[in-house]
GROMACS .gro file of C-alpha atoms in nm:
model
  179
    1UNK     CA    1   9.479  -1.025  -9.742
    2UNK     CA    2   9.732  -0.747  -9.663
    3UNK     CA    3   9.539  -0.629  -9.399
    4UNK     CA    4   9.392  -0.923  -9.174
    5UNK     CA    5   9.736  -0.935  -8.947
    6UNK     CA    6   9.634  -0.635  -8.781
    7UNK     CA    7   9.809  -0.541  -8.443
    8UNK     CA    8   9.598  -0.422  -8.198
    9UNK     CA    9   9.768  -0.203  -7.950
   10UNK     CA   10   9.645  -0.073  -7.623
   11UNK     CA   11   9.623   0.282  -7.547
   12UNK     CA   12   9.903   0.444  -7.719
   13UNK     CA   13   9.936   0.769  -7.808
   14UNK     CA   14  10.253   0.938  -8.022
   15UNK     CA   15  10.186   1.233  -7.806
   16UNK     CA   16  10.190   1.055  -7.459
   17UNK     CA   17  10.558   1.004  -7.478
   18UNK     CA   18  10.803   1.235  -7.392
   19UNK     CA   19  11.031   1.395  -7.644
   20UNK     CA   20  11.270   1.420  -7.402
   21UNK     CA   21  11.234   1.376  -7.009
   22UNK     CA   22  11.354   1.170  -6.683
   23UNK     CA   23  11.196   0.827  -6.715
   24UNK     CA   24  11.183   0.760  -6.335
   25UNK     CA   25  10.927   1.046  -6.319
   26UNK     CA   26  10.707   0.823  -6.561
   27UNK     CA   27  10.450   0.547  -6.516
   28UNK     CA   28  10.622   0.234  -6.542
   29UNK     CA   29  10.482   0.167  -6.937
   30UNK     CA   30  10.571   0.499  -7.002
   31UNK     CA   31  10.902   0.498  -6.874
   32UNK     CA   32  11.000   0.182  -7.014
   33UNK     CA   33  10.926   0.316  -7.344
   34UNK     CA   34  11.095   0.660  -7.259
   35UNK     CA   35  11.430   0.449  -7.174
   36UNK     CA   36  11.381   0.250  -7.504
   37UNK     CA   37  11.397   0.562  -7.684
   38UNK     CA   38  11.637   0.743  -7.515
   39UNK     CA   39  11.884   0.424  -7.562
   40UNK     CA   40  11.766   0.467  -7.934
   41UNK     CA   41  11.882   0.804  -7.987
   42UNK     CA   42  12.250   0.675  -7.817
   43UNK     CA   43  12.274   0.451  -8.073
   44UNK     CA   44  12.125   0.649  -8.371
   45UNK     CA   45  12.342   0.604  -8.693
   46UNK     CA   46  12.493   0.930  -8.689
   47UNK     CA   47  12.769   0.816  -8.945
   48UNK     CA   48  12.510   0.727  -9.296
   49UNK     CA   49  12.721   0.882  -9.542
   50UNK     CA   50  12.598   1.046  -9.869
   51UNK     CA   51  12.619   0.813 -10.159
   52UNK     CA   52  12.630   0.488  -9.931
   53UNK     CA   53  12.474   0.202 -10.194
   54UNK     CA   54  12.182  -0.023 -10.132
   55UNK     CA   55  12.247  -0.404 -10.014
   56UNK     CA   56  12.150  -0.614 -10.278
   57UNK     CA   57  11.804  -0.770 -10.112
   58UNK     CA   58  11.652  -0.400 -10.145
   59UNK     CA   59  11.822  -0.369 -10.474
   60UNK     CA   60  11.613  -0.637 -10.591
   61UNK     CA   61  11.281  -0.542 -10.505
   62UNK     CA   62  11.316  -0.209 -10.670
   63UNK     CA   63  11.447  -0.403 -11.003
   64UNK     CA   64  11.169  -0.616 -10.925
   65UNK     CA   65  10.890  -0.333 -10.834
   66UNK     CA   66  10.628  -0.230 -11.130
   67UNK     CA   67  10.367  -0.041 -11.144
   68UNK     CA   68  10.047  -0.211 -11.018
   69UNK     CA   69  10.277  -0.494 -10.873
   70UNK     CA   70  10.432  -0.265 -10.542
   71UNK     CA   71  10.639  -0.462 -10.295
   72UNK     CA   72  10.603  -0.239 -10.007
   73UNK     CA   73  10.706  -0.373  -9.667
   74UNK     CA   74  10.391  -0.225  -9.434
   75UNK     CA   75  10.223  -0.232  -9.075
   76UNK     CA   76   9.897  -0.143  -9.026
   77UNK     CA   77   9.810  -0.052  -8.677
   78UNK     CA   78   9.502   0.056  -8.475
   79UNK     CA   79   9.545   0.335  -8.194
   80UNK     CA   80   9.327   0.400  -7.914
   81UNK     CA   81   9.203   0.799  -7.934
   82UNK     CA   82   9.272   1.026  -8.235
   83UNK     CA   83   9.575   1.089  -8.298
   84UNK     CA   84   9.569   1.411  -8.545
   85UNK     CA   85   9.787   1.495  -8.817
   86UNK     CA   86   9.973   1.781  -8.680
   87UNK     CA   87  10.078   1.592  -8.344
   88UNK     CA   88  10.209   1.328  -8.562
   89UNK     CA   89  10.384   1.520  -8.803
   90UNK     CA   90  10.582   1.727  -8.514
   91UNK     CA   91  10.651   1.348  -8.362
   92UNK     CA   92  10.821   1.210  -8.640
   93UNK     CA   93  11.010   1.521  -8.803
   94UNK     CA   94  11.128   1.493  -8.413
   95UNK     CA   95  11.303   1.189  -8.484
   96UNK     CA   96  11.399   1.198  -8.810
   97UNK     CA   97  11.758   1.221  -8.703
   98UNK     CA   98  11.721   0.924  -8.562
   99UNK     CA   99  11.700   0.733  -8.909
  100UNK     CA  100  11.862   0.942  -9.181
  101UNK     CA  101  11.792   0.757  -9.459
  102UNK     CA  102  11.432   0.880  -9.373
  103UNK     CA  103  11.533   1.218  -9.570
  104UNK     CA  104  11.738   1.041  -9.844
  105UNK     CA  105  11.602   0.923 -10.151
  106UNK     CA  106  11.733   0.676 -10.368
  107UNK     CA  107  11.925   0.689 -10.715
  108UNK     CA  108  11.990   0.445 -10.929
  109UNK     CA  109  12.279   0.375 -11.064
  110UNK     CA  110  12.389   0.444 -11.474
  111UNK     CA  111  12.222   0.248 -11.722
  112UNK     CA  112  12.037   0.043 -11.419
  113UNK     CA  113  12.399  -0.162 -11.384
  114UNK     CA  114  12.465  -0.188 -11.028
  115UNK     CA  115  12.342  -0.080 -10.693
  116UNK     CA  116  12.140   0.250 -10.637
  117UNK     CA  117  12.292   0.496 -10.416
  118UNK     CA  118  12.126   0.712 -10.079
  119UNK     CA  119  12.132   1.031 -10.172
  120UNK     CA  120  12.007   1.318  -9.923
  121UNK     CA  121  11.691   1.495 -10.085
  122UNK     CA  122  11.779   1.868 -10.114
  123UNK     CA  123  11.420   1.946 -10.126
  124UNK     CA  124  11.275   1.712  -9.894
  125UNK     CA  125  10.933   1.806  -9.735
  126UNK     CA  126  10.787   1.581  -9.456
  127UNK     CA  127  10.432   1.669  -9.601
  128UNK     CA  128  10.488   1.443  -9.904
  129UNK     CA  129  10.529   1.170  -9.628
  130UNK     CA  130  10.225   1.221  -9.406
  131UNK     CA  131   9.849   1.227  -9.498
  132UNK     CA  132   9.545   1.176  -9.336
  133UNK     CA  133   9.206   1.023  -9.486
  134UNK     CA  134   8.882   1.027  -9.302
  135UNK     CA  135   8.701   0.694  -9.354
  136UNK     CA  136   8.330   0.782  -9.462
  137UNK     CA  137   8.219   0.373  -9.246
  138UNK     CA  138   8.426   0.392  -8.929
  139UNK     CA  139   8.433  -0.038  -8.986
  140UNK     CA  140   8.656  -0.310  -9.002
  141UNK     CA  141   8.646  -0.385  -9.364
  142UNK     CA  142   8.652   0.029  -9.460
  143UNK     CA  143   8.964   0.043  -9.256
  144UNK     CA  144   9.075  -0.317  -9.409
  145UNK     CA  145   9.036  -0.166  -9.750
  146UNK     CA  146   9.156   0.191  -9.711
  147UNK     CA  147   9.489   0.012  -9.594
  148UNK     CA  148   9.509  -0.157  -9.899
  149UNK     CA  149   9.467   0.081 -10.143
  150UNK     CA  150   9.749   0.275  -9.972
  151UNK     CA  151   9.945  -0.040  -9.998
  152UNK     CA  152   9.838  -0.086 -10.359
  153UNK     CA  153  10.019   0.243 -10.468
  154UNK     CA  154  10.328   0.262 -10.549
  155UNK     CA  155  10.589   0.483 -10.395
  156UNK     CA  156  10.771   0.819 -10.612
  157UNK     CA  157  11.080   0.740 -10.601
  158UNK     CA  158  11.188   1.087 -10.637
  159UNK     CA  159  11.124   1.137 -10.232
  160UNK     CA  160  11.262   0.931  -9.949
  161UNK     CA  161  11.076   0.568  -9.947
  162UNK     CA  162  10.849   0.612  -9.666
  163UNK     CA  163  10.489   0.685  -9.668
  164UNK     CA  164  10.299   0.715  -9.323
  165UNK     CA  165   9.869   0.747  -9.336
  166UNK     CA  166   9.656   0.814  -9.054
  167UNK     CA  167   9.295   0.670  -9.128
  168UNK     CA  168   9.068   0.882  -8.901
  169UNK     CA  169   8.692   0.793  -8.869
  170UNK     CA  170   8.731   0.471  -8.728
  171UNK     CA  171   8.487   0.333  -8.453
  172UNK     CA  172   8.514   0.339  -8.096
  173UNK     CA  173   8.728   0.655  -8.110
  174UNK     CA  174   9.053   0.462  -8.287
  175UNK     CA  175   9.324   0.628  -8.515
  176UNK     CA  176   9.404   0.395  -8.764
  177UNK     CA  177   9.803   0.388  -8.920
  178UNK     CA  178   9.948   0.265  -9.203
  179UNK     CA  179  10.337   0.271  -9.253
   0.00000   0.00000   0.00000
C-alpha cells in the first residue's frame, strides 16, 4: 500500500536545528545538516517569477487528477519525540522563502488549452497547510491508515499544492508526518 515504504529516521527533531547559527559550534550530525541548509538558502530560487507555467509532466497529472483518483506525490515519515504543531508551523513558514512556489497556487489556463500558470496566492494562510490529528491506537496499522486517508484526499486547488499532517499519538513517543 501507500504506506508500507515508511522511512524510519533516527532522532530528529524540526526544532533541534538551528534557524540560523555557526555550524562548527554544532555536533557533527547537527552541523552537517546546519551546512546543508545554509548552502540551501545560497542557492534558494530567488528569481520564480509570477505567471511562470507548469512543465508539462505536472501538467498532466492535474489533467489527469479526479476526484477519488488523487495523484499526490507523498512521504510519510516517523520522528522520534513529539514534535507539536506550533514548532512546526514557525519551522516551515521559516523557510518558505526558500521554495516560493510553496505560497503560489496554480491557475489553469483558458478553456483548459495549455499549461496552468504559478500564481502567488494573495490570501495565502500557512494554516490551510498544516494540521495535526491525534491517533485514538498509537499502532502501526492506525498510523498506516491515517496516512492514507490523508493521501486519499484530494488537494483545493485554490491554495498552494502542499499539504503537511502531523499524526500525534503514536507509540513509543513518535511524531508521525505526512507530506
Amino acid at each position: 500500500g501507500v504506506c508500507d515504504g515508511l522511512r524510519r529516521s533516527a532522532s530528529l527533531k524540526l526544532t533541534s536545528l538551528p534557524l540560523r547559527s555557526n555550524a562548527s559550534s554544532l555536533p557533527f550530525a547537527q552541523q552537517e545538516i546546519a551546512t546543508v541548509v545554509e548552502k540551501l538558502e545560497e542557492d534558494a530560487m530567488p528569481d520564480v517569477h509570477q505567471g511562470d507555467s507548469l512543465s508539462w509532466g505536472d501538467s498532466l497529472f492535474l489533467y489527469l487528477e479526479r476526484e477519488g483518483q488523487p495523484l499526490n506525490i507523498a512521504s510519510v515519515s516517523e520522528f522520534e519525540g513529539v514534535i507539536s504543531l506550533k514548532e512546526c508551523t514557525e519551522w516551515i513558514e521559516s523557510r518558505l522563502p526558500l521554495i516560493p512556489h510553496f505560497r503560489q497556487h496554480v491557475v489553469p489556463p483558458p478553456f483548459n488549452i495549455g499549461l496552468p500558470t504559478w500564481e502567488f496566492d494573495p490570501k495565502f494562510d500557512i494554516r490551510n497547510h498544516i494540521r495535526e490529528v491525534k491517533l485514538r491506537r498509537g499502532t502501526e496499522s492506525a498510523f498506516k491508515a491515517a496516512a492514507a486517508k490523508v493521501l486519499s484526499a484530494t488537494m483545493n486547488r485554490d491554495w498552494p499544492l502542499w499539504d503537511l499532517t502531523l499524526l500525534h499519538g503514536l507509540d513509543l513517543h513518535r511524531t508521525g508526518i505526512v507530506i
